[in-house]
Amino acid sequence: MPSAAFPSQITKHYELRQTIGSGGFAKVKLAVHLLTGEKVAIKVMNKKELGSDLPRVQREIDAMKNLSQQHVCQLYHVIRQMNAYSWSWRCVAVYAPGGELFDYIVAKDKLKEEEARVFFRQIVSAVAYIHDRGYAHRDLKPENLLLDDDQNIKLIDFGLVAKPRGGMAYHLETCCGSPAYAAPELISGFPYHGNEVDLWSMGVLLYALLCGFLPFDDDNTCKLYKLIQKGEYEVPDWLSPGSAKLLSQLLQVNPKRRVTIKQLLNNEWMMKGYAAPVRWTSRIKKDKPDPDVLLELASYYDHPLDTMMKKVLEWKYDEVTAMYFLLCMKKSKGQLPELLPRY
Ligand SMILES: COc1cc(O)cc(Nc2ccc(C(=O)Nc3ccccc3)c(OCCC[NH3+])c2)c1
């Protein structure tokens, strides 16, 4: 039980601020990393509230440890804390000051095609990356797409992610995600492929970006499911033919006729105004840590460079991993040498 005499791992490294999100079993708080002054998001999960959701936490943490890409929310630090009678988890990740894409769309009513394309290309980049790593998100929706301080997309909430043992070909049985974004095959209870389900959700997402409302919407879930299974939706007359065509390629009821993520990378609509296909490979090279950041870490921890390199490459998602990623963030903002000297 942490007390004043034995500060918790959290208060040792972070100053907690206000709550920025709360879901079923988890709460997300804004916090500041004391050493670098960088803002972070801390997801607090207590086993007591978790109950049957415990595997979901483990799945999310394991997935985030395996996913490092410019449009995927980066996990920094995982702290398991024993309190009174059970475990609690605190996970530290990127703070996205731009908030949810959902609120951005609501504030703007709907986006111009060019702006929707900027966001959608980044969403396709994130999904192509996680699919390539063998993960299906299964809960793609604007609430799970955040905007960082440069209005770049950060994909979050891997609690429903599926990494079928047999790769994507395995059918996923569990029914999950949010109804309005759920694919017909998922709500029909048929076995389905995770990646195909993600492509449908991206169709609903793109529709919401371009139109400002949902293609399938009904307060009655059963009626909503019937609408989705019919796959008929309104095409506003102000939608460009190119946008309408891409939506029809994504919102295909038959998953085998649905456009694939690889086809999306250089799809005609995606390429309009761009010279190159969507870049989806990660710009974060975990196997080659940044030399400037390593130097900063080595001097702070007073370790020889090669010892520091070995510690970083263990990727324990402890305070060293957090320091590494947060110093990378500072370097990207041109603020690297401002780290407090070690006393
Ligand atoms: C283990 O998985 C984690 C760990 C973690 O620490 C955070 C998250 N998910 C996140 C990450 C960041 C935010 C965030 O920055 N939100 C925000 C920022 C400004 C205004 C409003 C929200 C986050 O927000 C939670 C609500 C999003 N629907 C969650 C995952």
Coordinates of C-alpha atoms and ligand atoms in Angstrom, one line a residue:
M1 CA 0.0 0.0 0.0
P2 CA 1.9 3.2 -1.1
S3 CA 2.2 5.8 1.6
A4 CA 4.0 9.1 2.0
A5 CA 7.1 7.3 3.2
F6 CA 7.0 4.9 0.2
P7 CA 5.8 7.0 -2.8
S8 CA 4.1 4.9 -5.5
Q9 CA 5.9 4.3 -8.7
I10 CA 3.5 6.8 -10.2
T11 CA 4.1 9.7 -8.0
K12 CA 7.8 9.0 -8.1
H13 CA 7.9 9.8 -11.8
Y14 CA 4.6 11.6 -12.6
E15 CA 2.4 14.4 -11.3
L16 CA -1.3 13.4 -11.8
R17 CA -3.7 16.0 -13.2
Q18 CA -7.3 15.9 -14.3
T19 CA -9.3 13.0 -15.7
I20 CA -9.5 13.1 -19.5
G21 CA -11.5 10.0 -20.2
S22 CA -13.4 7.3 -18.3
G23 CA -14.8 4.1 -19.6
G24 CA -16.1 1.0 -18.0
F25 CA -13.3 -0.3 -15.9
A26 CA -10.6 2.3 -16.7
K27 CA -10.0 6.0 -16.1
V28 CA -7.5 8.0 -18.1
K29 CA -5.8 11.0 -16.4
L30 CA -3.6 13.7 -17.8
A31 CA -0.2 13.7 -16.0
V32 CA 3.3 15.3 -16.3
H33 CA 6.5 13.3 -16.4
L34 CA 8.5 15.1 -13.7
L35 CA 12.0 14.7 -15.3
T36 CA 11.1 15.9 -18.8
G37 CA 8.1 18.0 -18.1
E38 CA 6.3 16.2 -21.0
K39 CA 2.5 15.6 -20.7
V40 CA 1.4 12.0 -20.7
A41 CA -1.9 10.0 -20.5
I42 CA -2.2 7.6 -17.6
K43 CA -4.7 4.8 -17.8
V44 CA -5.7 3.6 -14.4
M45 CA -7.3 0.1 -14.1
N46 CA -8.2 -1.6 -10.9
K47 CA -8.6 -5.4 -10.9
K48 CA -11.6 -5.1 -8.6
E49 CA -13.6 -3.1 -11.3
L50 CA -11.9 -5.2 -14.0
G51 CA -13.5 -8.5 -13.1
S52 CA -14.0 -10.4 -16.3
D53 CA -12.3 -7.6 -18.3
L54 CA -8.8 -8.6 -17.0
P55 CA -7.9 -10.4 -20.2
R56 CA -8.8 -7.2 -22.1
V57 CA -6.3 -5.2 -20.1
Q58 CA -3.6 -7.8 -20.8
R59 CA -4.5 -7.9 -24.5
E60 CA -4.3 -4.1 -24.8
I61 CA -1.0 -3.9 -23.0
D62 CA 0.5 -6.8 -25.0
A63 CA -0.7 -5.3 -28.2
M64 CA 0.6 -1.8 -27.4
K65 CA 4.0 -3.3 -26.5
N66 CA 4.2 -4.8 -30.0
L67 CA 3.0 -1.7 -31.9
S68 CA 5.2 1.3 -32.5
Q69 CA 4.2 3.6 -35.4
Q70 CA 3.7 7.3 -35.9
H71 CA -0.1 7.0 -36.0
V72 CA -0.5 4.5 -33.2
C73 CA -0.6 5.7 -29.5
Q74 CA 2.8 4.8 -28.1
L75 CA 2.9 3.0 -24.7
Y76 CA 5.6 4.3 -22.5
H77 CA 5.4 2.7 -19.0
V78 CA 3.4 -0.1 -17.4
I79 CA 3.2 -0.1 -13.6
R80 CA 1.5 -2.9 -11.8
Q81 CA 0.8 -2.0 -8.2
M82 CA -0.3 -4.2 -5.4
N83 CA -2.8 -2.4 -3.2
A84 CA -4.9 -3.8 -0.3
Y85 CA -6.2 -6.9 -1.8
S86 CA -5.6 -6.8 -5.5
W87 CA -3.6 -5.6 -8.4
S88 CA -4.0 -2.3 -10.1
W89 CA -2.4 -1.3 -13.4
R90 CA -1.3 2.1 -14.4
C91 CA -0.3 2.5 -18.1
V92 CA 1.5 5.6 -19.3
A93 CA 1.1 6.5 -23.0
V94 CA 1.2 9.4 -25.4
Y95 CA -1.1 12.4 -24.5
A96 CA -3.0 13.7 -27.5
P97 CA -3.8 17.3 -26.8
G98 CA -6.1 17.6 -29.8
G99 CA -8.5 15.2 -28.2
E100 CA -10.9 12.9 -30.0
L101 CA -11.5 13.0 -33.8
F102 CA -15.1 12.6 -32.8
D103 CA -15.2 16.0 -31.1
Y104 CA -13.3 17.6 -34.1
I105 CA -16.0 16.3 -36.5
V106 CA -18.9 17.5 -34.3
A107 CA -17.3 20.9 -33.9
K108 CA -16.9 21.2 -37.7
D109 CA -20.2 19.5 -38.6
K110 CA -18.5 17.7 -41.5
L111 CA -15.1 17.9 -43.2
K112 CA -14.2 19.1 -46.7
E113 CA -13.0 16.1 -48.8
E114 CA -9.4 17.4 -48.8
E115 CA -9.3 17.5 -45.0
A116 CA -11.1 14.1 -44.6
R117 CA -8.4 12.7 -47.0
V118 CA -5.5 13.9 -44.7
F119 CA -7.1 12.2 -41.7
F120 CA -8.2 9.1 -43.6
R121 CA -4.7 8.5 -45.1
Q122 CA -3.3 8.5 -41.6
I123 CA -6.0 6.1 -40.4
V124 CA -5.2 3.8 -43.3
S125 CA -1.5 4.1 -42.4
A126 CA -2.2 3.0 -38.8
V127 CA -4.5 0.1 -39.8
A128 CA -2.2 -1.1 -42.5
Y129 CA 0.6 -1.2 -39.9
I130 CA -1.3 -3.1 -37.2
H131 CA -2.7 -5.6 -39.8
D132 CA 0.8 -6.2 -41.1
R133 CA 1.8 -7.0 -37.5
G134 CA -1.1 -9.5 -37.3
Y135 CA -3.5 -7.4 -35.3
A136 CA -7.1 -6.5 -36.0
H137 CA -8.4 -3.5 -34.0
R138 CA -12.2 -4.4 -34.1
D139 CA -13.3 -1.1 -32.5
L140 CA -12.4 1.5 -35.0
K141 CA -14.5 4.7 -34.4
P142 CA -13.8 8.4 -34.1
E143 CA -13.7 8.2 -30.2
N144 CA -10.6 5.9 -30.6
L145 CA -8.8 8.3 -33.0
L146 CA -7.0 11.1 -31.2
L147 CA -5.2 14.2 -32.5
D148 CA -1.8 15.2 -31.3
D149 CA -0.5 18.7 -31.1
D150 CA 0.2 18.7 -34.9
Q151 CA -3.3 17.4 -35.6
N152 CA -1.9 14.0 -36.5
I153 CA -3.9 10.8 -35.8
K154 CA -3.1 8.5 -32.9
L155 CA -5.0 5.2 -32.8
I156 CA -5.9 4.1 -29.2
D157 CA -7.9 1.5 -27.4
F158 CA -6.6 -1.9 -28.3
G159 CA -8.7 -3.6 -25.6
L160 CA -10.8 -5.5 -28.3
V161 CA -7.8 -6.2 -30.5
A162 CA -7.5 -9.7 -31.9
K163 CA -4.3 -11.4 -32.8
P164 CA -5.6 -14.7 -33.9
R165 CA -3.0 -17.4 -33.4
G166 CA -3.4 -18.6 -36.9
G167 CA -2.9 -15.1 -38.3
M168 CA -5.7 -13.1 -40.0
A169 CA -7.1 -16.1 -41.7
Y170 CA -8.5 -17.4 -38.5
H171 CA -12.2 -16.6 -38.0
L172 CA -12.9 -14.5 -35.0
E173 CA -16.0 -15.6 -33.1
T174 CA -16.4 -13.0 -30.5
C175 CA -18.9 -10.3 -31.2
C176 CA -17.5 -6.9 -30.1
G177 CA -17.0 -3.2 -30.9
S178 CA -19.6 -0.5 -31.2
P179 CA -22.9 -1.3 -33.0
A180 CA -22.9 1.6 -35.5
Y181 CA -19.4 0.7 -36.8
A182 CA -19.9 -3.1 -36.7
A183 CA -19.7 -5.0 -39.9
P184 CA -22.7 -7.1 -41.1
E185 CA -20.8 -10.4 -40.8
L186 CA -19.7 -9.5 -37.2
I187 CA -23.3 -8.8 -36.1
S188 CA -24.7 -11.8 -38.0
G189 CA -22.7 -14.1 -35.7
F190 CA -20.9 -15.7 -38.7
P191 CA -17.2 -16.4 -38.3
Y192 CA -15.4 -13.4 -39.6
H193 CA -11.9 -12.1 -40.5
G194 CA -10.7 -9.3 -38.2
N195 CA -9.0 -7.3 -41.0
E196 CA -12.2 -7.3 -43.2
V197 CA -14.2 -6.0 -40.2
D198 CA -11.8 -3.2 -39.7
L199 CA -12.2 -2.1 -43.3
W200 CA -16.0 -1.9 -42.9
S201 CA -15.6 0.3 -39.8
M202 CA -13.3 2.5 -41.8
G203 CA -16.1 2.9 -44.3
V204 CA -18.4 4.0 -41.5
L205 CA -15.7 6.3 -40.3
L206 CA -15.0 7.9 -43.7
Y207 CA -18.8 8.4 -44.1
A208 CA -18.9 10.2 -40.7
L209 CA -15.9 12.4 -41.7
L210 CA -17.5 13.4 -45.1
C211 CA -21.1 13.6 -44.1
G212 CA -21.1 14.5 -40.4
F213 CA -23.7 11.8 -39.6
L214 CA -23.7 8.0 -39.6
P215 CA -24.6 5.8 -42.6
F216 CA -26.6 3.4 -40.4
D217 CA -28.3 4.9 -37.4
D218 CA -31.2 3.8 -35.3
D219 CA -31.8 4.0 -31.5
N220 CA -33.2 0.5 -31.6
T221 CA -30.2 -1.8 -31.9
C222 CA -32.2 -4.5 -33.7
K223 CA -33.3 -2.0 -36.3
L224 CA -29.8 -0.7 -36.6
Y225 CA -28.5 -4.3 -37.2
K226 CA -31.1 -4.8 -40.0
L227 CA -29.9 -1.5 -41.7
I228 CA -26.3 -2.7 -41.5
Q229 CA -27.1 -6.1 -42.9
K230 CA -29.0 -4.6 -45.8
G231 CA -26.1 -2.2 -46.3
E232 CA -28.2 0.5 -47.8
Y233 CA -27.3 4.1 -46.8
E234 CA -28.0 7.6 -48.0
V235 CA -25.5 9.2 -50.5
P236 CA -25.9 13.0 -50.0
D237 CA -26.0 14.7 -53.4
W238 CA -23.2 17.0 -52.4
L239 CA -20.8 14.1 -52.0
S240 CA -18.2 13.9 -54.9
P241 CA -18.5 10.8 -57.2
G242 CA -15.0 9.8 -56.1
S243 CA -16.0 9.8 -52.4
A244 CA -19.3 8.0 -53.1
K245 CA -17.3 5.3 -55.1
L246 CA -14.8 4.7 -52.2
L247 CA -17.6 4.5 -49.7
S248 CA -19.3 1.8 -51.8
Q249 CA -16.0 -0.1 -52.0
L250 CA -15.7 0.0 -48.2
L251 CA -19.3 -0.5 -47.2
Q252 CA -19.7 -3.8 -49.1
V253 CA -21.9 -6.2 -47.1
N254 CA -20.0 -9.2 -48.6
P255 CA -16.6 -9.0 -47.0
K256 CA -15.0 -10.8 -50.0
R257 CA -16.1 -7.9 -52.2
R258 CA -14.8 -5.3 -49.8
V259 CA -11.7 -3.3 -50.7
T260 CA -8.6 -4.5 -48.9
I261 CA -6.1 -2.3 -46.9
K262 CA -3.4 -2.9 -49.4
Q263 CA -5.7 -1.7 -52.3
L264 CA -6.5 1.4 -50.2
L265 CA -2.8 2.4 -50.0
N266 CA -2.9 3.6 -53.7
N267 CA -6.6 3.9 -54.2
E268 CA -7.7 6.6 -56.7
W269 CA -9.5 8.7 -54.0
M270 CA -6.6 8.3 -51.6
M271 CA -4.1 9.4 -54.1
K272 CA -6.0 12.6 -55.2
G273 CA -3.6 15.5 -54.7
Y274 CA -0.8 13.2 -53.5
A275 CA 2.2 11.9 -55.4
A276 CA 2.9 8.9 -53.3
P277 CA 0.8 6.0 -51.8
V278 CA 0.1 6.0 -48.1
R279 CA 3.2 5.3 -46.1
W280 CA 2.4 2.7 -43.4
T281 CA 5.8 1.4 -42.3
S282 CA 6.9 2.6 -38.9
R283 CA 9.2 5.6 -38.6
I284 CA 10.0 4.4 -35.1
K285 CA 13.0 2.1 -35.2
K286 CA 13.0 0.3 -31.8
D287 CA 16.0 -1.9 -33.0
K288 CA 18.1 1.2 -33.6
P289 CA 17.7 3.6 -30.6
D290 CA 18.3 7.3 -31.3
P291 CA 22.0 8.1 -30.6
D292 CA 21.4 11.6 -29.2
V293 CA 18.7 10.3 -26.8
L294 CA 21.0 7.4 -25.8
L295 CA 23.7 9.9 -25.0
E296 CA 21.3 12.0 -22.8
L297 CA 20.2 8.9 -21.0
A298 CA 23.7 7.6 -20.5
S299 CA 24.8 10.9 -18.9
Y300 CA 21.6 11.1 -16.7
Y301 CA 21.9 7.5 -15.4
D302 CA 25.7 7.7 -15.4
H303 CA 26.1 4.5 -17.5
P304 CA 28.6 3.8 -20.3
L305 CA 26.8 4.2 -23.7
D306 CA 26.8 0.5 -24.5
T307 CA 25.3 -0.4 -21.1
M308 CA 22.6 2.2 -21.7
M309 CA 22.0 0.8 -25.2
K310 CA 21.5 -2.7 -23.7
K311 CA 19.1 -1.4 -21.1
V312 CA 17.0 0.5 -23.7
L313 CA 16.9 -2.5 -26.0
E314 CA 15.3 -4.6 -23.2
W315 CA 12.1 -2.6 -23.8
K316 CA 10.8 -3.3 -20.3
Y317 CA 8.2 -0.5 -20.5
D318 CA 9.7 0.7 -17.2
E319 CA 11.1 4.1 -16.3
V320 CA 13.9 3.7 -18.8
T321 CA 11.5 3.0 -21.7
A322 CA 9.4 6.0 -20.7
M323 CA 12.5 8.2 -20.5
Y324 CA 13.7 7.1 -23.9
F325 CA 10.4 7.8 -25.7
L326 CA 9.8 11.1 -23.8
L327 CA 13.3 12.3 -24.7
C328 CA 12.6 11.3 -28.3
M329 CA 9.5 13.5 -28.1
K330 CA 11.6 16.4 -26.7
K331 CA 14.2 15.9 -29.5
S332 CA 11.4 16.1 -32.1
K333 CA 10.5 19.4 -30.6
G334 CA 14.1 20.6 -30.6
Q335 CA 14.3 20.6 -26.8
L336 CA 16.6 17.7 -26.1
P337 CA 19.4 19.1 -23.9
E338 CA 17.0 20.6 -21.3
L339 CA 17.0 17.5 -19.2
L340 CA 17.7 18.1 -15.5
P341 CA 21.2 17.1 -14.5
R342 CA 21.4 14.1 -12.2
Y343 CA 22.5 15.0 -8.7
Ligands
LIG1 C1 -2.8 0.7 -22.2 O1 -3.5 1.5 -23.0 C2 -3.5 2.9 -22.8 C3 -2.7 3.5 -21.9 C4 -2.8 4.9 -21.7 O2 -2.0 5.5 -20.8 C5 -3.7 5.6 -22.4 C6 -4.5 5.0 -23.4 N1 -5.4 5.7 -24.1 C7 -5.4 7.1 -24.2 C8 -4.3 7.8 -24.5 C9 -4.4 9.2 -24.6 C10 -5.7 9.8 -24.4 C11 -5.8 11.3 -24.5 O3 -4.8 11.9 -24.7 N2 -7.0 11.8 -24.4 C12 -7.4 13.1 -24.5 C13 -6.5 14.2 -24.6 C14 -7.0 15.5 -24.7 C15 -8.4 15.7 -24.6 C16 -9.3 14.6 -24.5 C17 -8.8 13.3 -24.5 C18 -6.8 9.0 -24.1 O4 -8.0 9.6 -23.9 C19 -9.1 8.8 -23.3 C20 -10.4 9.2 -24.0 C21 -10.3 8.9 -25.4 N3 -11.6 8.4 -25.9 C22 -6.7 7.6 -24.0 C23 -4.4 3.6 -23.6

